[in-house]
Amino acid sequence: ETQYLPITRGSNAVLLINGLGATPVMELMIAARKAVPELQLEYGIAVDRVYTGTFMTSLDMAGLSITIMRSDENILQRLDAPTKAPAWPVGSEGNRPPAKFPVAVPPSPSMKDDEILSERQELSKQGCMLEAAIEAAAKELIDLKDNLNDWDSKVGDGDCGTTMYRGATAILEDMKTRYHLNDAAGTVNEIGSTIRKVMGGTSGILYDILCKAAYASLKQNKNITAYEWADALEASIAAVSKYGGARAGYRTMLDALIPASTVLKQSLKAGDDPVTAFIASAEAASAGAESTKQMQAKAGRSSYISPDHLVSIPDPGAMAAAAWYQAAALSVKNKLHASES
């Protein structure tokens, strides 16, 4: 997306699998084994070199980064040149044999994709509602890009808006062809797949986890009502908390989603209609996100920043979560009123 080094089908590239400090070599090799065929089969890219090791760390962090760079003979000569850099795979003699990886023919589109295209022509009432909610949520994140980046530049690494924008635009694009909107559980699962492909950083991983957990909850029910959606939200929050380590009050996106989930369940239990409950929970999400201005960060990059610098600045992740949640709620309300009028 940055256009620094556009890599397209048929390009040659160099792949670097970098450990962040505490990742075993075996796990880095597993990532390399997955990445090479992905580049070849899915994207049609010829991989000229694969470098696997610990090159640039983040203290003793567990995890890895994957980087690809467009290559040509000029670049390869420099990469293969002798060096005394201790961690670089090419030694002082520069006698590293070039790696050769055959480029497989990219597979043709699957029948599943063709079926999705033909089946989603006629949407049910719930399918229309879901479509409106997804579209509104994605567009809200696109509009919020600059604000999110501004907040994140003060409390993080400044790219929250860009990351959310990338995910939102990809979701809008995939919704045209890949999402079977009459299947709510399947659509949530596909959104997770979209996010996993295009969103980087911790937020991409956590939103993928969120979607997968919601899908696992929803797929158990043939008839999905507001109660099933409430259960799915609760399950997704539990999964993000489990794998991300955050809880209420940690100054993360959960500080928006946890109040939303609580109010949604309470409102439905009290007998409120689903739309009223959805709107009330959206207001709770917004209030929860705003409350992060007064919180001390206990997770994420903000936890490394002095509390004095966090005062009056909301958590970007929480604000993003509240924004898409509220946009979805309002779109459902508007869609329902339009259909009744």
Coordinates of C-alpha atoms in Angstrom, one line a residue:
E1 CA 0.0 0.0 0.0
T2 CA 2.9 2.4 0.6
Q3 CA 4.1 2.1 -3.0
Y4 CA 7.7 2.1 -1.8
L5 CA 8.6 -1.1 -3.6
P6 CA 5.6 -2.3 -5.5
I7 CA 5.7 -6.1 -5.7
T8 CA 3.3 -7.7 -8.2
R9 CA 2.7 -11.2 -9.6
G10 CA 5.9 -12.3 -11.5
S11 CA 8.2 -10.1 -9.4
N12 CA 11.4 -11.4 -7.7
A13 CA 11.7 -10.9 -4.0
V14 CA 13.9 -11.5 -0.9
L15 CA 12.2 -12.9 2.2
L16 CA 13.4 -12.1 5.7
I17 CA 12.0 -13.9 8.8
N18 CA 13.2 -12.0 11.8
G19 CA 12.9 -13.1 15.4
L20 CA 12.1 -10.4 17.9
G21 CA 14.4 -11.7 20.6
A22 CA 12.9 -14.7 22.3
T23 CA 11.6 -16.8 19.4
P24 CA 13.2 -20.2 18.9
V25 CA 14.9 -20.8 15.5
M26 CA 12.6 -23.8 15.0
E27 CA 9.5 -21.5 15.1
L28 CA 11.2 -19.1 12.7
M29 CA 11.8 -22.0 10.3
I30 CA 8.2 -23.0 10.5
A31 CA 7.2 -19.4 9.6
A32 CA 9.6 -19.5 6.7
R33 CA 8.2 -22.8 5.5
K34 CA 4.7 -21.3 5.5
A35 CA 5.7 -18.0 3.9
V36 CA 7.6 -19.3 0.9
P37 CA 4.8 -21.3 -0.7
E38 CA 2.3 -18.5 0.2
L39 CA 4.3 -16.1 -1.8
Q40 CA 4.7 -18.5 -4.6
L41 CA 1.2 -20.0 -4.8
E42 CA -1.0 -17.1 -3.8
Y43 CA 1.0 -14.2 -5.2
G44 CA 3.1 -15.7 -7.9
I45 CA 6.4 -14.1 -6.5
A46 CA 9.8 -15.7 -7.2
V47 CA 11.7 -16.0 -3.9
D48 CA 15.4 -15.4 -4.6
R49 CA 16.7 -15.5 -1.0
V50 CA 15.3 -16.5 2.4
Y51 CA 17.0 -15.1 5.5
T52 CA 15.9 -16.6 8.8
G53 CA 17.3 -15.5 12.2
T54 CA 17.4 -12.9 14.8
F55 CA 18.4 -9.7 13.1
M56 CA 16.5 -6.8 14.8
T57 CA 15.0 -7.5 18.2
S58 CA 12.6 -5.8 20.5
L59 CA 14.4 -6.6 23.7
D60 CA 13.4 -10.2 24.5
M61 CA 10.0 -10.1 22.9
A62 CA 8.4 -13.3 21.7
G63 CA 7.2 -13.1 18.1
L64 CA 8.6 -12.5 14.7
S65 CA 8.3 -10.1 11.7
I66 CA 8.1 -11.0 8.0
T67 CA 9.6 -8.7 5.5
I68 CA 9.7 -9.0 1.7
M69 CA 11.8 -6.8 -0.6
R70 CA 11.8 -6.6 -4.4
S71 CA 15.0 -8.0 -5.7
D72 CA 17.2 -7.9 -8.9
E73 CA 20.8 -8.9 -9.7
N74 CA 22.1 -5.6 -8.3
I75 CA 20.3 -6.1 -5.0
L76 CA 21.4 -9.8 -4.7
Q77 CA 25.0 -8.9 -5.3
R78 CA 24.9 -6.6 -2.4
L79 CA 23.1 -9.0 -0.2
D80 CA 25.6 -11.7 -1.0
A81 CA 28.6 -9.4 -0.5
P82 CA 31.2 -10.2 2.3
T83 CA 30.3 -8.7 5.7
K84 CA 31.5 -8.7 9.3
A85 CA 28.0 -8.2 10.6
P86 CA 27.8 -11.0 13.2
A87 CA 24.2 -11.9 12.7
W88 CA 24.0 -11.7 8.9
P89 CA 23.9 -15.2 7.2
V90 CA 26.6 -14.2 4.7
G91 CA 30.1 -14.6 6.2
S92 CA 33.2 -12.6 5.7
E93 CA 34.1 -14.7 2.7
G94 CA 30.8 -14.0 1.0
N95 CA 30.5 -17.5 -0.3
R96 CA 26.9 -18.1 0.4
P97 CA 25.2 -20.3 -2.3
P98 CA 22.1 -18.7 -3.7
A99 CA 18.8 -20.3 -2.7
K100 CA 16.6 -21.5 -5.5
F101 CA 12.9 -21.9 -5.1
P102 CA 10.7 -23.1 -8.0
V103 CA 7.7 -20.8 -8.6
A104 CA 4.5 -22.9 -8.8
V105 CA 1.6 -22.0 -11.1
P106 CA -0.9 -20.0 -9.0
P107 CA -4.1 -22.0 -8.5
S108 CA -7.3 -21.1 -10.2
P109 CA -10.2 -19.6 -8.2
S110 CA -11.9 -22.2 -6.0
M111 CA -15.5 -23.3 -6.6
K112 CA -16.3 -22.0 -3.2
D113 CA -15.6 -18.4 -4.4
D114 CA -17.8 -19.0 -7.5
E115 CA -20.6 -20.3 -5.3
I116 CA -20.4 -17.3 -3.0
L117 CA -20.7 -14.9 -6.0
S118 CA -23.8 -16.6 -7.3
E119 CA -25.6 -17.2 -4.0
R120 CA -25.4 -13.7 -2.5
Q121 CA -27.6 -12.1 -5.2
E122 CA -30.7 -12.3 -3.1
L123 CA -30.3 -11.1 0.5
S124 CA -32.6 -11.9 3.4
K125 CA -33.7 -9.2 5.8
Q126 CA -30.9 -10.2 8.2
G127 CA -28.5 -10.3 5.3
C128 CA -29.4 -6.7 4.4
M129 CA -29.0 -5.6 8.0
L130 CA -25.6 -7.3 8.2
E131 CA -24.5 -5.7 5.0
A132 CA -25.5 -2.2 6.2
A133 CA -23.8 -2.7 9.5
I134 CA -20.5 -3.9 8.0
E135 CA -20.5 -1.1 5.4
A136 CA -21.2 1.6 8.1
A137 CA -18.6 0.3 10.5
A138 CA -15.9 0.2 7.8
K139 CA -16.7 3.6 6.4
E140 CA -16.6 5.1 10.0
L141 CA -13.1 3.7 10.5
I142 CA -12.0 5.1 7.1
D143 CA -13.3 8.5 8.1
L144 CA -11.6 8.3 11.5
K145 CA -8.1 7.4 10.1
D146 CA -6.5 10.8 10.8
N147 CA -7.8 11.2 14.3
L148 CA -6.7 7.6 15.2
N149 CA -3.2 8.3 13.8
D150 CA -3.0 11.6 15.7
W151 CA -4.0 10.0 19.0
D152 CA -1.7 7.0 18.4
S153 CA 1.3 9.3 17.6
K154 CA 1.1 10.6 21.2
V155 CA 0.6 7.2 22.9
G156 CA 1.8 4.6 20.5
D157 CA 3.6 4.2 17.2
G158 CA 1.2 6.5 15.1
D159 CA -0.3 4.0 12.7
C160 CA -3.5 2.9 14.4
G161 CA -5.6 4.8 11.9
T162 CA -3.6 3.5 8.9
T163 CA -4.0 -0.1 10.1
M164 CA -7.7 0.3 10.7
Y165 CA -8.1 2.0 7.3
R166 CA -6.3 -0.8 5.6
G167 CA -8.6 -3.4 7.2
A168 CA -11.8 -1.4 6.5
T169 CA -11.1 -0.8 2.8
A170 CA -10.3 -4.5 2.4
I171 CA -13.5 -5.5 4.1
L172 CA -15.6 -3.3 1.8
E173 CA -13.8 -4.8 -1.2
D174 CA -14.2 -8.4 -0.1
M175 CA -17.8 -7.9 0.9
K176 CA -18.6 -7.5 -2.8
T177 CA -17.5 -11.0 -3.7
R178 CA -16.5 -13.1 -0.8
Y179 CA -19.0 -12.6 2.0
H180 CA -22.1 -14.8 2.0
L181 CA -24.2 -12.2 3.9
N182 CA -27.1 -14.5 4.5
D183 CA -24.8 -16.6 6.6
A184 CA -23.9 -14.4 9.6
A185 CA -21.4 -16.8 11.1
G186 CA -19.6 -17.4 7.8
T187 CA -19.5 -13.7 7.1
V188 CA -17.8 -13.0 10.5
N189 CA -15.4 -15.8 9.7
E190 CA -14.6 -14.2 6.3
I191 CA -14.1 -10.8 7.9
G192 CA -11.5 -12.4 10.2
S193 CA -9.7 -13.8 7.1
T194 CA -9.7 -10.4 5.4
I195 CA -8.2 -8.8 8.5
R196 CA -5.6 -11.5 8.9
K197 CA -4.4 -10.9 5.3
V198 CA -4.2 -7.1 5.3
M199 CA -3.9 -5.7 8.9
G200 CA -0.5 -5.8 10.5
G201 CA 0.5 -5.3 14.1
T202 CA -1.1 -6.5 17.3
S203 CA -4.5 -5.0 16.4
G204 CA -4.7 -7.2 13.3
I205 CA -4.0 -10.3 15.3
L206 CA -6.5 -9.4 18.0
Y207 CA -9.3 -8.6 15.6
D208 CA -8.7 -11.9 13.8
I209 CA -9.0 -13.7 17.2
L210 CA -12.1 -11.7 17.9
C211 CA -13.8 -12.7 14.7
K212 CA -12.8 -16.3 15.0
A213 CA -14.2 -16.5 18.5
A214 CA -17.5 -14.9 17.4
Y215 CA -17.7 -17.3 14.5
A216 CA -17.2 -20.3 16.8
S217 CA -20.1 -19.0 19.0
L218 CA -22.5 -18.1 16.1
K219 CA -22.0 -21.3 14.1
Q220 CA -23.6 -23.4 16.9
N221 CA -27.0 -21.8 16.1
K222 CA -29.1 -22.1 13.0
N223 CA -31.4 -19.2 14.0
I224 CA -29.2 -16.3 15.0
T225 CA -31.1 -13.7 17.2
A226 CA -29.9 -10.7 19.2
Y227 CA -29.2 -13.1 22.1
E228 CA -26.8 -15.2 19.9
W229 CA -25.0 -12.0 18.8
A230 CA -24.6 -11.0 22.5
D231 CA -23.2 -14.4 23.3
A232 CA -20.8 -14.1 20.4
L233 CA -19.6 -10.6 21.5
E234 CA -19.0 -12.0 25.0
A235 CA -17.1 -15.0 23.6
S236 CA -14.9 -12.8 21.4
I237 CA -14.0 -10.5 24.3
A238 CA -13.0 -13.5 26.4
A239 CA -10.8 -14.8 23.6
V240 CA -9.1 -11.4 23.1
S241 CA -8.5 -11.1 26.8
K242 CA -7.1 -14.7 27.0
Y243 CA -4.6 -14.3 24.2
G244 CA -3.9 -10.6 24.4
G245 CA -3.7 -10.5 28.2
A246 CA -5.8 -7.4 28.6
R247 CA -8.8 -6.8 30.9
A248 CA -11.1 -4.0 31.8
G249 CA -9.2 -0.9 32.9
Y250 CA -6.0 -1.9 30.9
R251 CA -6.6 1.0 28.4
T252 CA -7.2 -1.2 25.3
M253 CA -10.1 -1.8 22.9
L254 CA -11.7 -4.0 25.5
D255 CA -12.5 -0.9 27.6
A256 CA -15.0 -0.1 24.8
L257 CA -16.2 -3.7 24.1
I258 CA -16.6 -4.9 27.7
P259 CA -19.1 -2.2 28.7
A260 CA -20.9 -2.7 25.3
S261 CA -21.3 -6.4 26.0
T262 CA -22.5 -5.9 29.6
V263 CA -25.1 -3.4 28.6
L264 CA -26.3 -5.4 25.6
K265 CA -26.9 -8.5 27.8
Q266 CA -28.6 -6.5 30.6
S267 CA -30.8 -4.6 28.1
L268 CA -31.9 -7.8 26.4
K269 CA -32.6 -9.5 29.7
A270 CA -34.7 -6.5 30.8
G271 CA -36.9 -7.0 27.8
D272 CA -35.7 -4.2 25.6
D273 CA -36.1 -4.7 21.8
P274 CA -32.8 -5.7 20.1
V275 CA -32.3 -2.3 18.4
T276 CA -32.8 -0.4 21.6
A277 CA -30.3 -2.8 23.3
F278 CA -27.8 -2.4 20.5
I279 CA -28.0 1.5 20.6
A280 CA -27.7 1.4 24.4
S281 CA -24.6 -0.9 24.2
A282 CA -23.1 1.4 21.6
E283 CA -23.4 4.4 23.9
A284 CA -21.7 2.3 26.6
A285 CA -18.9 1.5 24.2
S286 CA -18.4 5.2 23.5
A287 CA -18.4 6.1 27.2
G288 CA -15.9 3.3 27.9
A289 CA -13.6 4.5 25.1
E290 CA -13.7 8.0 26.5
S291 CA -12.9 6.8 30.0
T292 CA -9.5 5.6 28.8
K293 CA -8.4 9.2 29.0
Q294 CA -8.0 8.7 32.7
M295 CA -6.6 5.2 32.7
Q296 CA -3.0 4.1 33.2
A297 CA -2.0 1.7 30.4
K298 CA -1.3 -1.8 31.5
A299 CA -1.0 -3.4 28.1
G300 CA 0.2 -2.5 24.6
R301 CA 2.7 0.1 23.6
S302 CA 1.1 2.8 25.8
S303 CA 2.3 0.8 28.9
Y304 CA 5.8 2.0 28.1
I305 CA 4.8 5.7 28.2
S306 CA 4.8 7.9 31.3
P307 CA 1.2 8.2 32.7
D308 CA 1.6 12.0 32.6
H309 CA 1.7 11.8 28.8
L310 CA -1.5 9.8 28.6
V311 CA -3.7 12.2 30.4
S312 CA -6.6 13.5 28.3
I313 CA -5.6 11.3 25.3
P314 CA -8.0 8.4 24.7
D315 CA -6.7 5.0 23.7
P316 CA -6.9 4.8 19.9
G317 CA -7.8 1.1 19.9
A318 CA -10.7 1.7 22.2
M319 CA -11.9 4.7 20.2
A320 CA -11.7 2.6 17.0
A321 CA -13.7 -0.2 18.5
A322 CA -16.4 2.2 19.9
A323 CA -16.6 4.0 16.5
W324 CA -17.3 0.9 14.4
Y325 CA -19.6 -0.6 17.0
Q326 CA -21.7 2.6 17.2
A327 CA -21.8 3.0 13.4
A328 CA -23.0 -0.6 13.1
A329 CA -25.7 0.0 15.7
L330 CA -27.0 3.3 14.1
S331 CA -27.0 1.7 10.6
V332 CA -29.2 -1.2 11.9
K333 CA -31.6 1.3 13.5
N334 CA -31.8 3.4 10.4
K335 CA -32.2 0.3 8.2
L336 CA -35.0 -1.1 10.3
H337 CA -36.9 2.3 10.4
A338 CA -36.5 2.6 6.6
S339 CA -38.0 -0.8 6.0
E340 CA -40.9 -0.1 8.4
S341 CA -41.8 3.3 6.8

